[in-house]
XYZ file of N, CA, C and O in Angstrom:
724
model
N 104.847 103.071 107.034
C 103.816 103.480 106.104
C 103.646 102.412 105.019
O 102.536 102.079 104.649
N 104.767 101.867 104.546
C 104.748 100.850 103.512
C 103.915 99.644 103.944
O 103.170 99.075 103.149
N 104.002 99.303 105.233
C 103.279 98.127 105.727
C 101.766 98.329 105.717
O 101.019 97.366 105.742
N 101.288 99.582 105.681
C 99.857 99.846 105.639
C 99.272 99.684 104.237
O 98.066 99.637 104.071
N 100.126 99.627 103.226
C 99.653 99.470 101.851
C 99.197 98.042 101.620
O 99.681 97.105 102.254
N 98.271 97.854 100.687
C 97.822 96.508 100.348
C 98.988 95.750 99.694
O 99.938 96.363 99.195
N 98.900 94.442 99.676
C 99.971 93.620 99.110
C 100.194 93.967 97.629
O 101.340 94.063 97.175
N 99.108 94.166 96.875
C 99.245 94.531 95.459
C 99.959 95.860 95.303
O 100.834 96.013 94.448
N 99.603 96.820 96.114
C 100.220 98.144 96.028
C 101.683 98.094 96.482
O 102.532 98.781 95.921
N 101.980 97.259 97.474
C 103.370 97.091 97.902
C 104.202 96.527 96.756
O 105.312 96.996 96.486
N 103.659 95.523 96.074
C 104.381 94.900 94.961
C 104.557 95.898 93.826
O 105.649 96.002 93.240
N 103.492 96.626 93.485
C 103.569 97.618 92.407
C 104.581 98.714 92.741
O 105.411 99.082 91.914
N 104.532 99.199 93.966
C 105.463 100.249 94.400
C 106.896 99.725 94.391
O 107.817 100.417 93.943
N 107.090 98.510 94.867
C 108.431 97.923 94.880
C 108.983 97.788 93.470
O 110.141 98.113 93.206
N 108.125 97.308 92.550
C 108.547 97.179 91.154
C 108.932 98.517 90.555
O 109.943 98.628 89.843
N 108.155 99.530 90.826
C 108.451 100.873 90.318
C 109.753 101.410 90.913
O 110.558 102.028 90.219
N 109.940 101.168 92.201
C 111.150 101.675 92.859
C 112.407 100.989 92.331
O 113.459 101.612 92.208
N 112.289 99.689 91.995
C 113.443 98.966 91.457
C 113.855 99.514 90.098
O 115.021 99.462 89.731
N 112.897 100.047 89.358
C 113.180 100.574 88.024
C 113.780 101.982 88.057
O 114.298 102.447 87.039
N 113.696 102.640 89.189
C 114.203 104.011 89.269
C 115.725 104.047 89.187
O 116.418 103.359 89.924
N 116.225 104.830 88.284
C 117.673 105.059 88.179
C 118.004 106.438 88.727
O 119.004 106.652 89.356
N 117.106 107.376 88.441
C 117.204 108.703 89.045
C 115.780 109.166 89.326
O 114.822 108.674 88.737
N 115.642 110.085 90.218
C 114.316 110.512 90.645
C 113.591 111.264 89.535
O 114.063 112.282 89.056
N 112.460 110.713 89.123
C 111.601 111.365 88.143
C 110.606 112.230 88.924
O 109.793 111.701 89.685
N 110.665 113.553 88.771
C 109.803 114.437 89.565
C 108.316 114.107 89.439
O 107.575 114.196 90.408
N 107.889 113.694 88.252
C 106.483 113.357 88.055
C 106.092 112.129 88.871
O 105.050 112.097 89.518
N 106.943 111.106 88.841
C 106.652 109.891 89.597
C 106.720 110.157 91.100
O 105.917 109.620 91.860
N 107.658 110.977 91.517
C 107.745 111.312 92.939
C 106.494 112.058 93.395
O 105.970 111.809 94.472
N 106.011 112.948 92.563
C 104.804 113.703 92.885
C 103.604 112.762 92.989
O 102.782 112.891 93.901
N 103.491 111.813 92.040
C 102.406 110.833 92.076
C 102.477 109.997 93.358
O 101.474 109.770 94.022
N 103.683 109.550 93.698
C 103.876 108.735 94.887
C 103.528 109.538 96.139
O 102.846 109.038 97.034
N 103.965 110.776 96.172
C 103.668 111.640 97.314
C 102.161 111.814 97.485
O 101.629 111.740 98.591
N 101.447 112.014 96.388
C 99.999 112.184 96.436
C 99.328 110.916 96.941
O 98.420 110.978 97.770
N 99.777 109.777 96.461
C 99.186 108.505 96.890
C 99.415 108.270 98.381
O 98.516 107.844 99.104
N 100.623 108.561 98.849
C 100.941 108.369 100.267
C 100.118 109.334 101.115
O 99.563 108.952 102.146
N 100.035 110.572 100.679
C 99.274 111.572 101.419
C 97.812 111.149 101.546
O 97.216 111.254 102.613
N 97.241 110.635 100.461
C 95.856 110.183 100.486
C 95.691 109.029 101.464
O 94.739 108.998 102.246
N 96.617 108.081 101.435
C 96.540 106.942 102.352
C 96.609 107.411 103.800
O 95.857 106.930 104.650
N 97.502 108.339 104.088
C 97.658 108.835 105.451
C 96.412 109.584 105.895
O 95.902 109.371 106.988
N 95.893 110.460 105.047
C 94.729 111.252 105.414
C 93.497 110.402 105.663
O 92.705 110.687 106.546
N 93.306 109.354 104.874
C 92.085 108.578 104.990
C 92.229 107.298 105.807
O 91.227 106.733 106.196
N 93.441 106.857 106.071
C 93.567 105.585 106.741
C 94.161 105.619 108.120
O 93.797 104.831 108.974
N 95.043 106.544 108.375
C 95.786 106.497 109.613
C 95.104 107.287 110.730
O 95.112 106.877 111.864
N 94.483 108.395 110.413
C 93.901 109.253 111.442
C 92.381 109.219 111.380
O 91.739 110.229 111.153
N 91.818 108.059 111.616
C 90.376 107.899 111.516
C 89.606 108.776 112.476
O 88.570 109.341 112.119
N 90.092 108.931 113.716
C 89.373 109.753 114.684
C 89.397 111.221 114.270
O 88.393 111.926 114.431
N 90.506 111.687 113.722
C 90.577 113.078 113.254
C 89.622 113.305 112.093
O 88.929 114.322 112.039
N 89.595 112.376 111.162
C 88.699 112.516 110.003
C 87.238 112.506 110.466
O 86.437 113.293 110.005
N 86.915 111.600 111.373
C 85.546 111.542 111.882
C 85.207 112.827 112.634
O 84.101 113.356 112.500
N 86.149 113.358 113.385
C 85.929 114.624 114.089
C 85.613 115.754 113.133
O 84.722 116.574 113.379
N 86.303 115.801 112.005
C 86.039 116.836 111.003
C 84.655 116.674 110.386
O 83.959 117.629 110.114
N 84.262 115.431 110.180
C 82.930 115.171 109.622
C 81.859 115.598 110.627
O 80.902 116.285 110.275
N 82.046 115.210 111.881
C 81.062 115.554 112.905
C 81.004 117.059 113.157
O 79.957 117.591 113.530
N 82.101 117.754 112.936
C 82.123 119.211 113.109
C 81.106 119.892 112.212
O 80.588 120.955 112.539
N 80.827 119.288 111.093
C 79.914 119.881 110.121
C 78.445 119.593 110.423
O 77.561 120.148 109.798
N 78.208 118.722 111.380
C 76.828 118.361 111.716
C 76.220 119.412 112.642
O 76.927 120.042 113.425
N 74.893 119.559 112.589
C 74.230 120.445 113.558
C 74.493 119.952 114.983
O 74.643 118.753 115.228
N 74.530 120.894 115.915
C 74.887 120.618 117.304
C 74.095 119.461 117.906
O 74.681 118.533 118.465
N 72.775 119.463 117.785
C 71.963 118.417 118.414
C 72.239 117.039 117.814
O 72.332 116.039 118.528
N 72.419 116.972 116.505
C 72.726 115.691 115.854
C 74.116 115.201 116.261
O 74.313 114.014 116.510
N 75.072 116.135 116.300
C 76.445 115.776 116.676
C 76.491 115.237 118.106
O 77.104 114.210 118.373
N 75.793 115.917 119.026
C 75.789 115.475 120.419
C 75.130 114.104 120.555
O 75.580 113.268 121.329
N 74.053 113.874 119.799
C 73.391 112.576 119.838
C 74.301 111.459 119.374
O 74.385 110.396 120.003
N 75.007 111.704 118.285
C 75.916 110.687 117.753
C 77.098 110.456 118.685
O 77.492 109.312 118.934
N 77.652 111.541 119.240
C 78.764 111.373 120.187
C 78.311 110.611 121.431
O 79.066 109.795 121.967
N 77.075 110.853 121.863
C 76.534 110.109 123.003
C 76.437 108.624 122.697
O 76.784 107.781 123.533
N 75.988 108.308 121.494
C 75.896 106.909 121.069
C 77.291 106.272 120.992
O 77.496 105.148 121.443
N 78.250 107.013 120.412
C 79.629 106.514 120.333
C 80.204 106.295 121.730
O 80.920 105.325 121.970
N 79.897 107.210 122.655
C 80.405 107.116 124.027
C 79.910 105.840 124.700
O 80.663 105.182 125.423
N 78.652 105.461 124.435
C 78.119 104.249 125.057
C 78.756 102.988 124.471
O 78.838 101.966 125.140
N 79.218 103.046 123.231
C 79.819 101.879 122.581
C 81.328 101.786 122.802
O 81.872 100.706 122.973
N 82.012 102.959 122.743
C 83.469 102.979 122.838
C 83.912 104.304 123.459
O 84.237 105.246 122.738
N 83.907 104.395 124.791
C 84.218 105.656 125.456
C 85.584 106.239 125.078
O 85.711 107.438 124.833
N 86.589 105.415 124.969
C 87.932 105.905 124.634
C 87.965 106.465 123.216
O 88.500 107.549 122.986
N 87.386 105.731 122.284
C 87.332 106.201 120.901
C 86.508 107.466 120.765
O 86.883 108.398 120.047
N 85.381 107.512 121.469
C 84.518 108.694 121.406
C 85.233 109.924 121.948
O 85.100 111.018 121.394
N 86.009 109.755 122.999
C 86.769 110.882 123.554
C 87.813 111.370 122.564
O 88.022 112.574 122.415
N 88.456 110.444 121.860
C 89.445 110.832 120.846
C 88.782 111.594 119.709
O 89.315 112.599 119.223
N 87.607 111.143 119.292
C 86.867 111.835 118.236
C 86.452 113.215 118.724
O 86.623 114.215 118.027
N 85.939 113.274 119.939
C 85.458 114.552 120.487
C 86.575 115.589 120.577
O 86.350 116.778 120.340
N 87.796 115.149 120.873
C 88.935 116.080 120.934
C 89.259 116.670 119.567
O 89.812 117.757 119.472
N 88.919 115.964 118.495
C 89.234 116.468 117.153
C 88.082 117.242 116.513
O 88.226 117.762 115.416
N 86.962 117.349 117.220
C 85.819 118.105 116.708
C 86.068 119.598 116.933
O 86.453 120.012 118.029
N 85.881 120.375 115.892
C 85.880 121.836 116.014
C 84.516 122.291 115.520
O 84.316 122.497 114.326
N 83.553 122.416 116.439
C 82.206 122.771 116.008
C 82.126 124.203 115.492
O 82.906 125.062 115.891
N 81.200 124.432 114.598
C 80.991 125.759 114.030
C 80.866 126.806 115.134
O 81.404 127.903 115.024
N 80.187 126.464 116.199
C 79.954 127.397 117.300
C 81.244 127.859 117.958
O 81.296 128.927 118.567
N 82.323 127.075 117.847
C 83.609 127.411 118.480
C 84.316 128.576 117.796
O 85.298 129.089 118.322
N 83.815 129.012 116.654
C 84.404 130.171 115.980
C 84.371 131.377 116.901
O 85.285 132.198 116.906
N 83.333 131.469 117.718
C 83.213 132.587 118.651
C 84.324 132.571 119.695
O 84.638 133.608 120.271
N 84.946 131.416 119.926
C 85.985 131.296 120.942
C 87.403 131.496 120.404
O 88.358 131.490 121.169
N 87.536 131.650 119.088
C 88.863 131.879 118.515
C 89.425 133.204 119.003
O 88.671 134.135 119.323
N 90.745 133.311 119.013
C 91.372 134.595 119.306
C 90.884 135.595 118.259
O 90.638 135.218 117.110
N 90.791 136.835 118.645
C 90.279 137.873 117.744
C 91.061 137.910 116.440
O 90.468 137.978 115.358
N 92.380 137.837 116.506
C 93.188 137.893 115.278
C 92.924 136.686 114.398
O 92.846 136.820 113.173
N 92.762 135.518 115.000
C 92.469 134.308 114.225
C 91.083 134.394 113.598
O 90.878 134.027 112.443
N 90.125 134.883 114.371
C 88.763 135.016 113.869
C 88.725 136.005 112.700
O 88.074 135.763 111.693
N 89.454 137.107 112.801
C 89.494 138.085 111.712
C 90.105 137.479 110.454
O 89.630 137.712 109.355
N 91.147 136.701 110.633
C 91.780 136.032 109.482
C 90.779 135.090 108.809
O 90.682 135.043 107.594
N 90.018 134.381 109.615
C 89.003 133.468 109.079
C 87.897 134.245 108.376
O 87.482 133.871 107.277
N 87.436 135.317 108.983
C 86.355 136.111 108.392
C 86.758 136.601 107.010
O 85.967 136.571 106.069
N 87.986 137.025 106.862
C 88.441 137.543 105.574
C 88.593 136.446 104.522
O 88.595 136.724 103.330
N 88.682 135.197 104.947
C 88.869 134.084 104.010
C 87.548 133.544 103.454
O 87.554 132.712 102.551
N 86.427 134.034 103.978
C 85.105 133.546 103.586
C 84.310 134.700 102.993
O 84.365 135.817 103.496
N 83.549 134.423 101.930
C 82.736 135.486 101.329
C 81.628 135.892 102.305
O 81.167 135.082 103.111
N 81.198 137.138 102.189
C 80.133 137.622 103.061
C 78.828 136.873 102.802
O 78.052 136.635 103.725
N 78.596 136.488 101.569
C 77.393 135.712 101.244
C 77.407 134.375 101.996
O 76.377 133.948 102.545
N 78.570 133.722 102.034
C 78.673 132.458 102.764
C 78.516 132.667 104.269
O 77.929 131.837 104.961
N 79.034 133.783 104.782
C 78.840 134.079 106.211
C 77.359 134.238 106.517
O 76.864 133.727 107.532
N 76.647 134.957 105.651
C 75.219 135.148 105.871
C 74.472 133.828 105.953
O 73.611 133.634 106.820
N 74.817 132.902 105.058
C 74.177 131.581 105.069
C 74.616 130.763 106.283
O 73.800 130.130 106.951
N 75.917 130.759 106.556
C 76.464 129.928 107.636
C 75.940 130.344 109.006
O 75.745 129.497 109.887
N 75.688 131.623 109.178
C 75.237 132.114 110.480
C 73.744 131.913 110.711
O 73.258 132.047 111.836
N 73.009 131.572 109.663
C 71.562 131.345 109.791
C 71.334 130.218 110.797
O 71.874 129.122 110.688
N 70.559 130.503 111.840
C 70.245 129.488 112.845
C 71.307 129.327 113.920
O 71.130 128.542 114.845
N 72.421 130.065 113.818
C 73.452 129.993 114.851
C 72.995 130.777 116.078
O 72.039 131.563 116.011
N 73.671 130.568 117.179
C 73.318 131.313 118.394
C 73.580 132.797 118.176
O 74.448 133.184 117.384
N 72.842 133.607 118.889
C 73.005 135.065 118.763
C 74.424 135.479 119.153
O 74.978 136.415 118.582
N 75.037 134.747 120.095
C 76.413 135.057 120.505
C 77.375 134.890 119.328
O 78.203 135.758 119.066
N 77.270 133.794 118.603
C 78.146 133.545 117.457
C 77.904 134.606 116.384
O 78.857 135.168 115.827
N 76.648 134.895 116.115
C 76.315 135.896 115.095
C 76.928 137.243 115.461
O 77.577 137.888 114.633
N 76.741 137.668 116.695
C 77.247 138.984 117.121
C 78.768 139.052 117.084
O 79.337 140.070 116.699
N 79.436 137.976 117.467
C 80.901 137.956 117.447
C 81.418 138.161 116.025
O 82.374 138.905 115.807
N 80.777 137.529 115.063
C 81.191 137.679 113.663
C 80.810 139.059 113.141
O 81.627 139.759 112.533
N 79.582 139.471 113.373
C 79.107 140.747 112.839
C 79.910 141.938 113.356
O 80.135 142.897 112.616
N 80.348 141.888 114.604
C 81.070 143.043 115.146
C 82.424 143.248 114.467
O 83.001 144.323 114.536
N 82.916 142.220 113.769
C 84.190 142.327 113.061
C 84.029 142.897 111.648
O 85.010 143.208 110.991
N 82.786 143.028 111.193
C 82.529 143.481 109.821
C 82.302 144.987 109.771
O 81.797 145.572 110.738
N 82.629 145.615 108.632
C 82.298 147.033 108.461
C 80.778 147.215 108.522
O 80.012 146.310 108.179
N 80.339 148.399 108.952
C 78.908 148.663 109.198
C 78.015 148.286 108.011
O 77.008 147.595 108.188
N 78.342 148.726 106.801
C 77.514 148.421 105.633
C 77.438 146.935 105.371
O 76.358 146.381 105.113
N 78.562 146.272 105.448
C 78.619 144.827 105.238
C 77.875 144.105 106.346
O 77.173 143.121 106.097
N 78.002 144.600 107.563
C 77.331 143.997 108.719
C 75.819 143.940 108.470
O 75.190 142.920 108.726
N 75.256 145.030 107.941
C 73.813 145.067 107.678
C 73.412 144.069 106.601
O 72.382 143.402 106.707
N 74.226 143.942 105.559
C 73.933 143.003 104.475
C 73.968 141.562 104.994
O 73.085 140.752 104.716
N 75.002 141.251 105.781
C 75.135 139.895 106.322
C 73.991 139.622 107.296
O 73.405 138.536 107.286
N 73.629 140.607 108.121
C 72.530 140.436 109.073
C 71.219 140.133 108.341
O 70.462 139.250 108.732
N 70.969 140.840 107.232
C 69.760 140.577 106.437
C 69.773 139.153 105.900
O 68.750 138.468 105.892
N 70.933 138.711 105.458
C 71.059 137.347 104.941
C 70.814 136.323 106.055
O 70.175 135.297 105.835
N 71.340 136.613 107.254
C 71.138 135.726 108.403
C 69.651 135.607 108.721
O 69.155 134.525 109.065
N 68.929 136.702 108.593
C 67.513 136.725 108.945
C 66.601 136.181 107.844
O 65.407 136.025 108.060
N 67.159 135.895 106.666
C 66.372 135.381 105.548
C 66.315 133.851 105.616
O 67.356 133.199 105.687
N 65.117 133.275 105.606
C 65.009 131.803 105.648
C 65.783 131.145 104.498
O 65.762 131.626 103.366
N 66.470 130.069 104.827
C 67.258 129.306 103.855
C 67.002 127.822 104.067
O 66.609 127.407 105.155
N 67.300 127.030 103.045
C 67.163 125.577 103.210
C 68.284 125.082 104.123
O 69.373 125.665 104.192
N 67.999 124.020 104.804
C 68.984 123.409 105.715
C 70.260 123.045 104.959
O 71.362 123.232 105.457
N 70.099 122.538 103.740
C 71.257 122.118 102.946
C 72.182 123.292 102.639
O 73.400 123.162 102.714
N 71.597 124.449 102.295
C 72.419 125.621 101.992
C 73.183 126.097 103.226
O 74.351 126.464 103.138
N 72.514 126.094 104.364
C 73.158 126.520 105.609
C 74.303 125.570 105.959
O 75.421 126.001 106.262
N 74.051 124.266 105.890
C 75.090 123.287 106.224
C 76.245 123.340 105.229
O 77.412 123.178 105.606
N 75.947 123.592 103.970
C 76.998 123.723 102.963
C 77.877 124.937 103.261
O 79.101 124.862 103.182
N 77.263 126.050 103.620
C 78.033 127.254 103.954
C 78.867 127.038 105.207
O 80.033 127.442 105.268
N 78.308 126.374 106.209
C 79.073 126.081 107.423
C 80.239 125.148 107.111
O 81.312 125.272 107.672
N 80.007 124.222 106.207
C 81.072 123.315 105.796
C 82.214 124.090 105.141
O 83.388 123.806 105.374
N 81.877 125.090 104.317
C 82.912 125.929 103.702
C 83.718 126.663 104.763
O 84.947 126.762 104.670
N 83.026 127.182 105.770
C 83.713 127.897 106.847
C 84.654 126.942 107.578
O 85.823 127.252 107.811
N 84.148 125.759 107.933
C 84.970 124.799 108.670
C 86.127 124.281 107.825
O 87.222 124.046 108.335
N 85.904 124.120 106.537
C 86.991 123.705 105.645
C 88.116 124.745 105.692
O 89.289 124.403 105.756
N 87.730 126.008 105.693
C 88.716 127.085 105.761
C 89.400 127.109 107.132
O 90.597 127.370 107.220
N 88.651 126.825 108.194
C 89.233 126.744 109.542
C 90.352 125.711 109.541
O 91.470 125.984 109.988
N 90.054 124.515 109.047
C 91.050 123.446 109.041
C 92.229 123.775 108.126
O 93.376 123.463 108.444
N 91.963 124.413 106.992
C 93.037 124.783 106.068
C 93.965 125.804 106.714
O 95.200 125.661 106.653
N 93.398 126.827 107.331
C 94.224 127.845 107.988
C 94.988 127.254 109.177
O 96.146 127.590 109.409
N 94.340 126.371 109.915
C 95.000 125.736 111.060
C 96.153 124.849 110.603
O 97.222 124.834 111.217
N 95.961 124.120 109.499
C 97.025 123.230 109.018
C 98.238 124.017 108.530
O 99.355 123.518 108.556
N 98.011 125.267 108.104
C 99.115 126.135 107.676
C 99.707 126.914 108.844
O 100.634 127.701 108.656
N 99.158 126.726 110.043
C 99.645 127.443 111.217
C 99.216 128.900 111.261
O 99.768 129.692 112.019
N 98.201 129.260 110.476
C 97.766 130.652 110.421
C 96.728 130.986 111.489
O 96.525 132.150 111.808
N 96.056 129.966 112.027
C 95.162 130.159 113.165
C 95.345 128.997 114.117
O 95.828 127.928 113.734
N 94.964 129.210 115.371
C 95.081 128.188 116.408
C 93.688 127.756 116.821
O 92.918 128.574 117.334
N 93.349 126.496 116.580
C 92.018 126.009 116.940
C 92.042 125.108 118.168
O 91.034 124.519 118.528
N 93.173 125.032 118.827
C 93.246 124.215 120.037
C 92.501 124.916 121.163
O 92.302 126.131 121.141
N 92.094 124.149 122.151
C 91.384 124.719 123.293
C 92.266 125.757 123.998
O 91.788 126.747 124.509
N 93.572 125.524 123.985
C 94.496 126.463 124.629
C 94.568 127.767 123.863
O 94.934 128.798 124.389
N 94.234 127.720 122.548
C 94.310 128.910 121.710
C 93.071 129.782 121.790
O 93.037 130.877 121.254
N 92.064 129.328 122.501
C 90.813 130.082 122.577
C 90.933 131.219 123.584
O 91.684 131.131 124.564
N 90.189 132.273 123.322
C 90.149 133.384 124.268
C 89.262 132.969 125.420
O 88.270 132.271 125.260
N 89.624 133.406 126.592
C 88.756 133.140 127.724
C 88.407 134.455 128.388
O 89.192 135.396 128.386
N 87.223 134.489 128.934
C 86.729 135.709 129.550
C 87.299 135.819 130.959
O 87.321 134.857 131.714
N 87.762 136.994 131.283
C 88.282 137.244 132.633
C 87.111 137.642 133.533
O 86.291 138.468 133.173
N 87.062 137.059 134.719
C 85.976 137.389 135.671
C 86.596 138.023 136.894
O 87.579 137.611 137.403
């Protein structure tokens, strides 16, 4: 990890470490935050790009992935594996989906579901109490700006990733429910 730091930051960190006589909790916390930021933004580029693309509308995301595939098939496949599209919420296990539903306000659900497939809308609505279901359905049917819808979907996906990172939901393909035929 140290080798990924810039030369100036390596020198600064080395100087600070040489001065340490005992662990200062504040300095350790600062160092931990700096390292975490470097790891999140520098080491896992395909994962970060996958999270960004997850927030894009389906047609735009597919177009961009197609373009990436023509330029770098291996990289595009790695990015595609890290994408969790909004539409995949319908494929979560019921318990995971319920946990996610409870983590998002009903107002945000109403906005996020605007323009989604009827399958995704119905999967979410069936988990809500009847009175709330009607309120969210009305919100879904009310025209909204594209920015508001994408912002609400981004909030939902942010919560998906947060819950997944804590191990509270499983967003892997293996964790999805499959229909028995």
